[in-house]
Amino acid sequence: MKVLFTYDYGQKKMSCVQDLGYEVVYVYEKDVRLNEQTKDAEILVCYNPFPHLDIQRMESLKWIQLSSIGIDQAPVAYIQRTGITLTNNKGGYSIPIGEWIVMKILELLKNSGKLYGLQQQKKWALDTTLLELYGKTVGFIGTGSIAGEAAKRLQGFGTRILGLNTSGKDTPFFLRCYPMDEMEEMLKECDIVILTIPYTEKTKHLINDQTLGWMKDPVYFINVSRGNIVDEGALIKNLNNGKIKGAALDVFEEEPLPVSHPFWDYKSVIVTPHNSWISEMRNERRFALILENLRRYKNEEALLNVVDLQKGY
């Protein structure tokens, strides 16, 4: 069986795949095209080669393993129609993103940006507006593995942690979880709102004028999910009127974020370049999942992280 990789995990790791009995082909993702070398691959391990790799002409393709958690870059309609199995990297980046969330909450509450600016100016000026995280209510929209890793860490700060998921099912590390139709009730409780829900057609612009209106005044807002879940115009409106006291944004509707975008200019907004998932362990965890799934595929066992294409995650 041939497996096509669009990322080079190194000779040692690729040898582990060959030891399972696979024929391994590696082509850098930006360079991969349909040709004699790639067209008969049964398995595709990738992030987003789809703009220039025509998988509709890969007649042997049975399974796509994504290196991302999100699947919005993939041609889902075609994959669903043809019965190709799609797996993602759910859980692979949860620890670094969970840590990033905690860090940004503290940076917002402790006015770190302002204080770093004073340091650059070599200016000694006491800031008496810093807030405690202790006792705050933190609400997660989405209670998957990323939210779980963040919630686990936030427990040590004496916070009250709420979550919103499809059915309101109880989830470890959350004091209470609400179903989606009780979103307003949860948001009214929260001092800090964190967006960790997958992007689907149903969640596009879930954060809008109405849902922002349900939030406390003031409130802190963090997004590590997908930019398209937020109506950026509505968020800007609520930054301008002061309801959003501070925001930490790692994802945006357009990436890279245009230099003309207003988010760059707010002192109350932390902008990072879709960076929250990065850590020195990212390739280790990612490849461990890939190798385990390749082993399972070879042995005709159930794969990990199979995406429910109806739900979109």
Short mmCIF file of N, CA and C in Angstrom, two decimals, residues 47-219:
data_model
loop_
_atom_site.label_atom_id
_atom_site.label_comp_id
_atom_site.label_asym_id
_atom_site.label_seq_id
_atom_site.Cartn_x
_atom_site.Cartn_y
_atom_site.Cartn_z
N TYR A 47 -1.78 18.36 5.35
CA TYR A 47 -2.56 19.45 5.94
C TYR A 47 -3.52 20.03 4.90
N ASN A 48 -2.97 20.69 3.87
CA ASN A 48 -3.85 21.29 2.86
C ASN A 48 -3.18 21.35 1.48
N PRO A 49 -3.05 20.20 0.82
CA PRO A 49 -2.56 20.22 -0.55
C PRO A 49 -3.68 20.39 -1.57
N PHE A 50 -4.91 20.50 -1.10
CA PHE A 50 -6.09 20.37 -1.96
C PHE A 50 -6.22 21.44 -3.05
N PRO A 51 -5.71 22.66 -2.85
CA PRO A 51 -5.82 23.63 -3.95
C PRO A 51 -5.10 23.22 -5.23
N HIS A 52 -4.06 22.37 -5.10
CA HIS A 52 -3.29 22.00 -6.29
C HIS A 52 -3.11 20.49 -6.47
N LEU A 53 -3.66 19.69 -5.56
CA LEU A 53 -3.63 18.24 -5.72
C LEU A 53 -5.06 17.77 -5.96
N ASP A 54 -5.33 17.32 -7.16
CA ASP A 54 -6.69 16.92 -7.54
C ASP A 54 -6.97 15.51 -7.04
N ILE A 55 -7.52 15.41 -5.83
CA ILE A 55 -7.75 14.08 -5.26
C ILE A 55 -8.88 13.35 -5.99
N GLN A 56 -9.68 14.06 -6.77
CA GLN A 56 -10.75 13.39 -7.52
C GLN A 56 -10.19 12.47 -8.60
N ARG A 57 -8.93 12.66 -8.94
CA ARG A 57 -8.29 11.80 -9.93
C ARG A 57 -7.38 10.76 -9.27
N MET A 58 -7.38 10.72 -7.93
CA MET A 58 -6.61 9.70 -7.20
C MET A 58 -7.56 8.53 -6.94
N GLU A 59 -7.67 7.65 -7.91
CA GLU A 59 -8.71 6.62 -7.88
C GLU A 59 -8.51 5.58 -6.80
N SER A 60 -7.30 5.46 -6.28
CA SER A 60 -7.04 4.46 -5.23
C SER A 60 -7.20 5.02 -3.83
N LEU A 61 -7.44 6.32 -3.71
CA LEU A 61 -7.46 6.98 -2.40
C LEU A 61 -8.62 6.51 -1.54
N LYS A 62 -8.29 6.02 -0.35
CA LYS A 62 -9.31 5.51 0.57
C LYS A 62 -9.34 6.24 1.91
N TRP A 63 -8.24 6.90 2.26
CA TRP A 63 -8.16 7.50 3.59
C TRP A 63 -7.27 8.74 3.55
N ILE A 64 -7.74 9.82 4.18
CA ILE A 64 -6.95 11.04 4.34
C ILE A 64 -6.76 11.30 5.83
N GLN A 65 -5.49 11.40 6.24
CA GLN A 65 -5.16 11.76 7.62
C GLN A 65 -4.67 13.20 7.62
N LEU A 66 -5.44 14.09 8.26
CA LEU A 66 -5.04 15.49 8.35
C LEU A 66 -4.14 15.71 9.56
N SER A 67 -3.22 16.66 9.43
CA SER A 67 -2.37 17.03 10.56
C SER A 67 -3.02 18.11 11.41
N SER A 68 -4.17 18.61 10.99
CA SER A 68 -4.89 19.66 11.71
C SER A 68 -6.07 19.08 12.47
N ILE A 69 -6.61 19.90 13.38
CA ILE A 69 -7.85 19.54 14.05
C ILE A 69 -9.03 19.91 13.16
N GLY A 70 -9.01 21.13 12.63
CA GLY A 70 -10.06 21.59 11.74
C GLY A 70 -10.01 20.89 10.40
N ILE A 71 -11.16 20.82 9.74
CA ILE A 71 -11.24 20.12 8.45
C ILE A 71 -11.75 21.03 7.33
N ASP A 72 -11.89 22.32 7.62
CA ASP A 72 -12.52 23.21 6.65
C ASP A 72 -11.70 23.41 5.38
N GLN A 73 -10.41 23.04 5.40
CA GLN A 73 -9.59 23.14 4.20
C GLN A 73 -9.81 21.98 3.23
N ALA A 74 -10.43 20.91 3.70
CA ALA A 74 -10.60 19.70 2.90
C ALA A 74 -11.88 19.76 2.06
N PRO A 75 -11.88 19.10 0.89
CA PRO A 75 -13.10 19.04 0.05
C PRO A 75 -14.10 18.04 0.64
N VAL A 76 -14.76 18.45 1.69
CA VAL A 76 -15.59 17.55 2.49
C VAL A 76 -16.72 16.93 1.68
N ALA A 77 -17.35 17.71 0.83
CA ALA A 77 -18.48 17.19 0.04
C ALA A 77 -18.04 16.02 -0.83
N TYR A 78 -16.89 16.16 -1.48
CA TYR A 78 -16.38 15.07 -2.32
C TYR A 78 -15.99 13.87 -1.47
N ILE A 79 -15.33 14.12 -0.36
CA ILE A 79 -14.91 13.04 0.53
C ILE A 79 -16.12 12.26 1.03
N GLN A 80 -17.15 12.97 1.41
CA GLN A 80 -18.37 12.33 1.91
C GLN A 80 -19.06 11.53 0.80
N ARG A 81 -19.12 12.12 -0.38
CA ARG A 81 -19.81 11.47 -1.50
C ARG A 81 -19.13 10.18 -1.93
N THR A 82 -17.82 10.13 -1.82
CA THR A 82 -17.06 8.97 -2.31
C THR A 82 -16.74 7.95 -1.23
N GLY A 83 -17.05 8.28 0.02
CA GLY A 83 -16.81 7.33 1.10
C GLY A 83 -15.37 7.26 1.57
N ILE A 84 -14.54 8.22 1.20
CA ILE A 84 -13.17 8.28 1.71
C ILE A 84 -13.23 8.55 3.21
N THR A 85 -12.40 7.86 3.96
CA THR A 85 -12.32 8.08 5.41
C THR A 85 -11.45 9.31 5.67
N LEU A 86 -11.92 10.19 6.56
CA LEU A 86 -11.17 11.38 6.93
C LEU A 86 -10.90 11.34 8.43
N THR A 87 -9.63 11.44 8.80
CA THR A 87 -9.26 11.51 10.21
C THR A 87 -8.49 12.81 10.45
N ASN A 88 -8.59 13.31 11.68
CA ASN A 88 -7.89 14.56 11.99
C ASN A 88 -6.95 14.37 13.17
N ASN A 89 -6.39 15.47 13.64
CA ASN A 89 -5.40 15.43 14.72
C ASN A 89 -6.00 15.91 16.03
N LYS A 90 -7.24 15.55 16.27
CA LYS A 90 -7.91 15.94 17.50
C LYS A 90 -7.08 15.54 18.71
N GLY A 91 -6.83 16.48 19.60
CA GLY A 91 -6.05 16.21 20.80
C GLY A 91 -4.57 16.46 20.64
N GLY A 92 -4.09 16.54 19.40
CA GLY A 92 -2.66 16.65 19.17
C GLY A 92 -2.06 17.97 19.60
N TYR A 93 -2.87 19.02 19.61
CA TYR A 93 -2.37 20.35 19.98
C TYR A 93 -3.04 20.88 21.24
N SER A 94 -3.75 20.03 21.94
CA SER A 94 -4.57 20.50 23.06
C SER A 94 -3.74 21.05 24.22
N ILE A 95 -2.60 20.43 24.50
CA ILE A 95 -1.78 20.90 25.63
C ILE A 95 -1.21 22.29 25.36
N PRO A 96 -0.51 22.51 24.23
CA PRO A 96 0.01 23.88 24.02
C PRO A 96 -1.08 24.93 23.89
N ILE A 97 -2.21 24.58 23.27
CA ILE A 97 -3.29 25.58 23.16
C ILE A 97 -3.91 25.84 24.53
N GLY A 98 -4.05 24.79 25.34
CA GLY A 98 -4.55 24.98 26.70
C GLY A 98 -3.65 25.90 27.50
N GLU A 99 -2.33 25.72 27.36
CA GLU A 99 -1.39 26.61 28.05
C GLU A 99 -1.50 28.04 27.52
N TRP A 100 -1.65 28.18 26.21
CA TRP A 100 -1.76 29.50 25.59
C TRP A 100 -2.97 30.25 26.13
N ILE A 101 -4.08 29.54 26.27
CA ILE A 101 -5.30 30.16 26.79
C ILE A 101 -5.07 30.73 28.19
N VAL A 102 -4.46 29.93 29.06
CA VAL A 102 -4.19 30.39 30.43
C VAL A 102 -3.27 31.61 30.41
N MET A 103 -2.23 31.54 29.59
CA MET A 103 -1.28 32.66 29.49
C MET A 103 -1.98 33.94 29.06
N LYS A 104 -2.84 33.85 28.04
CA LYS A 104 -3.49 35.05 27.53
C LYS A 104 -4.51 35.61 28.51
N ILE A 105 -5.20 34.74 29.23
CA ILE A 105 -6.10 35.25 30.28
C ILE A 105 -5.31 36.10 31.27
N LEU A 106 -4.18 35.57 31.71
CA LEU A 106 -3.37 36.30 32.69
C LEU A 106 -2.80 37.58 32.10
N GLU A 107 -2.36 37.53 30.85
CA GLU A 107 -1.84 38.75 30.21
C GLU A 107 -2.91 39.84 30.13
N LEU A 108 -4.15 39.43 29.82
CA LEU A 108 -5.23 40.41 29.75
C LEU A 108 -5.55 41.00 31.12
N LEU A 109 -5.67 40.14 32.12
CA LEU A 109 -6.04 40.60 33.45
C LEU A 109 -4.93 41.41 34.11
N LYS A 110 -3.69 41.09 33.78
CA LYS A 110 -2.54 41.75 34.42
C LYS A 110 -1.95 42.88 33.58
N ASN A 111 -2.64 43.25 32.49
CA ASN A 111 -2.20 44.38 31.65
C ASN A 111 -0.76 44.23 31.17
N SER A 112 -0.39 43.02 30.81
CA SER A 112 1.01 42.75 30.45
C SER A 112 1.47 43.59 29.26
N GLY A 113 0.60 43.76 28.26
CA GLY A 113 0.99 44.55 27.09
C GLY A 113 1.38 45.97 27.47
N LYS A 114 0.58 46.58 28.33
CA LYS A 114 0.87 47.94 28.78
C LYS A 114 2.20 47.99 29.54
N LEU A 115 2.42 47.00 30.40
CA LEU A 115 3.64 46.99 31.21
C LEU A 115 4.87 46.72 30.36
N TYR A 116 4.74 45.83 29.36
CA TYR A 116 5.86 45.61 28.44
C TYR A 116 6.19 46.89 27.69
N GLY A 117 5.15 47.64 27.31
CA GLY A 117 5.37 48.91 26.62
C GLY A 117 6.11 49.91 27.49
N LEU A 118 5.76 49.96 28.77
CA LEU A 118 6.47 50.85 29.69
C LEU A 118 7.93 50.45 29.83
N GLN A 119 8.18 49.13 29.81
CA GLN A 119 9.57 48.66 29.88
C GLN A 119 10.37 49.15 28.68
N GLN A 120 9.76 49.07 27.49
CA GLN A 120 10.46 49.54 26.28
C GLN A 120 10.77 51.03 26.36
N GLN A 121 9.90 51.77 27.05
CA GLN A 121 10.12 53.21 27.21
C GLN A 121 11.03 53.52 28.40
N LYS A 122 11.42 52.47 29.14
CA LYS A 122 12.22 52.63 30.37
C LYS A 122 11.50 53.57 31.34
N LYS A 123 10.19 53.31 31.46
CA LYS A 123 9.35 54.17 32.27
C LYS A 123 8.80 53.40 33.46
N TRP A 124 9.04 53.91 34.66
CA TRP A 124 8.57 53.27 35.89
C TRP A 124 7.24 53.91 36.29
N ALA A 125 6.14 53.16 36.07
CA ALA A 125 4.81 53.71 36.36
C ALA A 125 3.92 52.61 36.90
N LEU A 126 3.55 52.71 38.15
CA LEU A 126 2.73 51.69 38.79
C LEU A 126 1.35 51.63 38.15
N ASP A 127 0.89 50.41 37.83
CA ASP A 127 -0.45 50.21 37.26
C ASP A 127 -1.33 49.61 38.36
N THR A 128 -2.31 50.34 38.80
CA THR A 128 -3.17 49.88 39.90
C THR A 128 -4.47 49.25 39.41
N THR A 129 -4.55 48.94 38.11
CA THR A 129 -5.80 48.40 37.55
C THR A 129 -5.74 46.90 37.29
N LEU A 130 -4.68 46.23 37.75
CA LEU A 130 -4.55 44.79 37.51
C LEU A 130 -5.64 44.02 38.26
N LEU A 131 -6.10 42.92 37.65
CA LEU A 131 -7.16 42.10 38.22
C LEU A 131 -6.65 40.71 38.58
N GLU A 132 -7.37 40.06 39.50
CA GLU A 132 -7.09 38.67 39.85
C GLU A 132 -7.88 37.72 38.95
N LEU A 133 -7.29 36.56 38.68
CA LEU A 133 -8.02 35.48 38.03
C LEU A 133 -8.86 34.72 39.05
N TYR A 134 -8.39 34.69 40.29
CA TYR A 134 -9.09 33.99 41.37
C TYR A 134 -10.55 34.47 41.46
N GLY A 135 -11.46 33.50 41.51
CA GLY A 135 -12.87 33.82 41.69
C GLY A 135 -13.62 34.18 40.43
N LYS A 136 -12.92 34.27 39.31
CA LYS A 136 -13.59 34.62 38.05
C LYS A 136 -14.34 33.40 37.49
N THR A 137 -15.41 33.68 36.75
CA THR A 137 -16.15 32.63 36.03
C THR A 137 -15.67 32.62 34.59
N VAL A 138 -15.18 31.45 34.17
CA VAL A 138 -14.64 31.28 32.83
C VAL A 138 -15.56 30.35 32.06
N GLY A 139 -16.02 30.79 30.89
CA GLY A 139 -16.92 29.97 30.08
C GLY A 139 -16.30 29.57 28.77
N PHE A 140 -16.39 28.30 28.45
CA PHE A 140 -15.87 27.76 27.19
C PHE A 140 -17.03 27.43 26.26
N ILE A 141 -17.00 27.98 25.06
CA ILE A 141 -17.95 27.59 24.02
C ILE A 141 -17.29 26.45 23.25
N GLY A 142 -17.69 25.22 23.60
CA GLY A 142 -17.02 24.02 23.12
C GLY A 142 -16.23 23.40 24.25
N THR A 143 -16.46 22.11 24.54
CA THR A 143 -15.81 21.46 25.69
C THR A 143 -14.99 20.25 25.25
N GLY A 144 -14.35 20.34 24.09
CA GLY A 144 -13.50 19.26 23.61
C GLY A 144 -12.16 19.23 24.31
N SER A 145 -11.19 18.58 23.68
CA SER A 145 -9.91 18.33 24.35
C SER A 145 -9.13 19.62 24.62
N ILE A 146 -9.23 20.61 23.74
CA ILE A 146 -8.53 21.88 23.98
C ILE A 146 -9.11 22.57 25.21
N ALA A 147 -10.42 22.69 25.25
CA ALA A 147 -11.07 23.29 26.41
C ALA A 147 -10.75 22.52 27.68
N GLY A 148 -10.73 21.19 27.57
CA GLY A 148 -10.44 20.36 28.74
C GLY A 148 -9.06 20.60 29.31
N GLU A 149 -8.06 20.73 28.43
CA GLU A 149 -6.69 20.98 28.91
C GLU A 149 -6.59 22.36 29.56
N ALA A 150 -7.27 23.35 28.99
CA ALA A 150 -7.26 24.68 29.60
C ALA A 150 -8.01 24.67 30.94
N ALA A 151 -9.17 24.02 30.96
CA ALA A 151 -9.97 23.98 32.19
C ALA A 151 -9.22 23.27 33.32
N LYS A 152 -8.52 22.20 32.97
CA LYS A 152 -7.73 21.47 33.96
C LYS A 152 -6.73 22.40 34.65
N ARG A 153 -6.09 23.24 33.86
CA ARG A 153 -5.08 24.15 34.40
C ARG A 153 -5.71 25.31 35.16
N LEU A 154 -6.86 25.76 34.69
CA LEU A 154 -7.52 26.89 35.34
C LEU A 154 -8.08 26.54 36.71
N GLN A 155 -8.31 25.26 36.96
CA GLN A 155 -8.81 24.85 38.28
C GLN A 155 -7.87 25.29 39.38
N GLY A 156 -6.58 25.29 39.09
CA GLY A 156 -5.59 25.66 40.10
C GLY A 156 -5.62 27.14 40.47
N PHE A 157 -6.33 27.94 39.70
CA PHE A 157 -6.43 29.38 39.98
C PHE A 157 -7.68 29.74 40.77
N GLY A 158 -8.46 28.74 41.15
CA GLY A 158 -9.67 29.03 41.92
C GLY A 158 -10.76 29.67 41.09
N THR A 159 -10.88 29.23 39.85
CA THR A 159 -11.91 29.77 38.96
C THR A 159 -13.15 28.88 38.97
N ARG A 160 -14.23 29.45 38.50
CA ARG A 160 -15.49 28.72 38.30
C ARG A 160 -15.60 28.48 36.80
N ILE A 161 -15.61 27.22 36.38
CA ILE A 161 -15.48 26.89 34.97
C ILE A 161 -16.79 26.32 34.43
N LEU A 162 -17.34 26.98 33.42
CA LEU A 162 -18.57 26.55 32.76
C LEU A 162 -18.27 26.18 31.32
N GLY A 163 -19.13 25.34 30.75
CA GLY A 163 -18.93 24.92 29.37
C GLY A 163 -20.24 24.85 28.61
N LEU A 164 -20.13 24.99 27.29
CA LEU A 164 -21.28 24.89 26.40
C LEU A 164 -20.97 23.83 25.36
N ASN A 165 -21.83 22.83 25.25
CA ASN A 165 -21.66 21.81 24.21
C ASN A 165 -23.02 21.43 23.64
N THR A 166 -23.03 20.53 22.71
CA THR A 166 -24.25 20.23 21.96
C THR A 166 -25.42 19.86 22.86
N SER A 167 -25.15 18.97 23.82
CA SER A 167 -26.25 18.42 24.62
C SER A 167 -26.23 18.85 26.08
N GLY A 168 -25.18 19.56 26.50
CA GLY A 168 -25.04 19.91 27.90
C GLY A 168 -24.47 18.78 28.74
N LYS A 169 -23.87 17.79 28.09
CA LYS A 169 -23.33 16.64 28.81
C LYS A 169 -22.22 17.05 29.77
N ASP A 170 -22.18 16.38 30.92
CA ASP A 170 -21.13 16.63 31.90
C ASP A 170 -19.77 16.30 31.30
N THR A 171 -18.79 17.14 31.59
CA THR A 171 -17.45 17.00 31.05
C THR A 171 -16.45 17.23 32.16
N PRO A 172 -15.40 16.39 32.28
CA PRO A 172 -14.41 16.58 33.35
C PRO A 172 -13.83 17.99 33.36
N PHE A 173 -13.62 18.52 34.56
CA PHE A 173 -13.01 19.82 34.84
C PHE A 173 -13.99 20.99 34.72
N PHE A 174 -15.24 20.71 34.35
CA PHE A 174 -16.23 21.78 34.24
C PHE A 174 -17.24 21.66 35.37
N LEU A 175 -17.49 22.78 36.05
CA LEU A 175 -18.47 22.79 37.13
C LEU A 175 -19.86 22.47 36.61
N ARG A 176 -20.17 23.05 35.44
CA ARG A 176 -21.47 22.80 34.81
C ARG A 176 -21.34 23.00 33.31
N CYS A 177 -22.05 22.16 32.55
CA CYS A 177 -22.11 22.32 31.10
C CYS A 177 -23.55 22.58 30.67
N TYR A 178 -23.71 23.49 29.75
CA TYR A 178 -25.01 23.88 29.22
C TYR A 178 -25.17 23.37 27.79
N PRO A 179 -26.40 23.04 27.38
CA PRO A 179 -26.63 22.73 25.96
C PRO A 179 -26.62 24.01 25.13
N MET A 180 -26.47 23.85 23.82
CA MET A 180 -26.35 25.01 22.94
C MET A 180 -27.54 25.95 23.04
N ASP A 181 -28.73 25.39 23.28
CA ASP A 181 -29.91 26.27 23.33
C ASP A 181 -30.01 27.06 24.63
N GLU A 182 -29.03 26.86 25.54
CA GLU A 182 -28.96 27.66 26.76
C GLU A 182 -27.71 28.53 26.77
N MET A 183 -27.24 28.88 25.59
CA MET A 183 -26.03 29.69 25.46
C MET A 183 -26.17 31.04 26.17
N GLU A 184 -27.31 31.67 26.03
CA GLU A 184 -27.52 32.97 26.66
C GLU A 184 -27.36 32.88 28.17
N GLU A 185 -27.93 31.83 28.76
CA GLU A 185 -27.85 31.66 30.21
C GLU A 185 -26.41 31.54 30.66
N MET A 186 -25.59 30.76 29.93
CA MET A 186 -24.20 30.59 30.32
C MET A 186 -23.41 31.88 30.15
N LEU A 187 -23.57 32.54 29.01
CA LEU A 187 -22.76 33.72 28.73
C LEU A 187 -22.98 34.83 29.75
N LYS A 188 -24.19 34.93 30.27
CA LYS A 188 -24.49 35.96 31.26
C LYS A 188 -23.71 35.77 32.56
N GLU A 189 -23.19 34.55 32.76
CA GLU A 189 -22.47 34.23 33.99
C GLU A 189 -20.97 34.55 33.91
N CYS A 190 -20.44 34.70 32.70
CA CYS A 190 -18.99 34.59 32.49
C CYS A 190 -18.26 35.93 32.48
N ASP A 191 -17.15 35.96 33.22
CA ASP A 191 -16.23 37.11 33.17
C ASP A 191 -15.29 36.99 31.98
N ILE A 192 -15.03 35.77 31.58
CA ILE A 192 -14.12 35.48 30.46
C ILE A 192 -14.79 34.43 29.59
N VAL A 193 -14.84 34.67 28.29
CA VAL A 193 -15.45 33.73 27.34
C VAL A 193 -14.37 33.27 26.36
N ILE A 194 -14.28 31.94 26.19
CA ILE A 194 -13.24 31.35 25.35
C ILE A 194 -13.90 30.50 24.28
N LEU A 195 -13.53 30.75 23.04
CA LEU A 195 -14.12 30.06 21.90
C LEU A 195 -13.23 28.89 21.50
N THR A 196 -13.75 27.67 21.69
CA THR A 196 -13.00 26.45 21.37
C THR A 196 -13.86 25.46 20.59
N ILE A 197 -14.89 25.94 19.94
CA ILE A 197 -15.83 25.07 19.23
C ILE A 197 -15.35 24.86 17.79
N PRO A 198 -15.59 23.69 17.19
CA PRO A 198 -15.18 23.49 15.79
C PRO A 198 -15.96 24.39 14.84
N TYR A 199 -15.33 24.70 13.71
CA TYR A 199 -16.02 25.47 12.68
C TYR A 199 -16.85 24.53 11.81
N THR A 200 -18.13 24.85 11.69
CA THR A 200 -19.02 24.17 10.74
C THR A 200 -19.93 25.24 10.16
N GLU A 201 -20.77 24.85 9.22
CA GLU A 201 -21.73 25.82 8.67
C GLU A 201 -22.66 26.34 9.77
N LYS A 202 -22.94 25.50 10.77
CA LYS A 202 -23.83 25.91 11.85
C LYS A 202 -23.17 26.89 12.82
N THR A 203 -21.84 26.85 12.92
CA THR A 203 -21.16 27.73 13.88
C THR A 203 -20.59 28.99 13.23
N LYS A 204 -20.76 29.15 11.93
CA LYS A 204 -20.28 30.37 11.28
C LYS A 204 -20.96 31.59 11.90
N HIS A 205 -20.13 32.56 12.33
CA HIS A 205 -20.62 33.79 12.97
C HIS A 205 -21.52 33.50 14.16
N LEU A 206 -21.19 32.42 14.88
CA LEU A 206 -21.90 32.13 16.13
C LEU A 206 -21.74 33.29 17.11
N ILE A 207 -20.56 33.91 17.09
CA ILE A 207 -20.33 35.10 17.91
C ILE A 207 -20.69 36.31 17.05
N ASN A 208 -21.80 36.94 17.40
CA ASN A 208 -22.35 38.03 16.60
C ASN A 208 -22.95 39.07 17.53
N ASP A 209 -23.65 40.04 16.97
CA ASP A 209 -24.24 41.10 17.79
C ASP A 209 -25.13 40.53 18.90
N GLN A 210 -25.92 39.52 18.56
CA GLN A 210 -26.84 38.97 19.55
C GLN A 210 -26.10 38.26 20.67
N THR A 211 -25.19 37.34 20.32
CA THR A 211 -24.51 36.57 21.35
C THR A 211 -23.54 37.43 22.16
N LEU A 212 -22.91 38.41 21.52
CA LEU A 212 -22.09 39.36 22.27
C LEU A 212 -22.96 40.16 23.23
N GLY A 213 -24.18 40.43 22.82
CA GLY A 213 -25.11 41.16 23.69
C GLY A 213 -25.49 40.38 24.94
N TRP A 214 -25.41 39.06 24.87
CA TRP A 214 -25.72 38.23 26.04
C TRP A 214 -24.60 38.23 27.08
N MET A 215 -23.41 38.63 26.67
CA MET A 215 -22.26 38.54 27.57
C MET A 215 -22.29 39.65 28.61
N LYS A 216 -21.55 39.42 29.69
CA LYS A 216 -21.41 40.42 30.74
C LYS A 216 -20.81 41.70 30.19
N ASP A 217 -21.01 42.77 30.91
CA ASP A 217 -20.40 44.06 30.56
C ASP A 217 -19.65 44.56 31.78
N PRO A 218 -18.30 44.53 31.76
CA PRO A 218 -17.44 44.13 30.65
C PRO A 218 -17.13 42.64 30.68
N VAL A 219 -16.49 42.16 29.61
CA VAL A 219 -16.12 40.76 29.49
C VAL A 219 -14.80 40.67 28.72
#
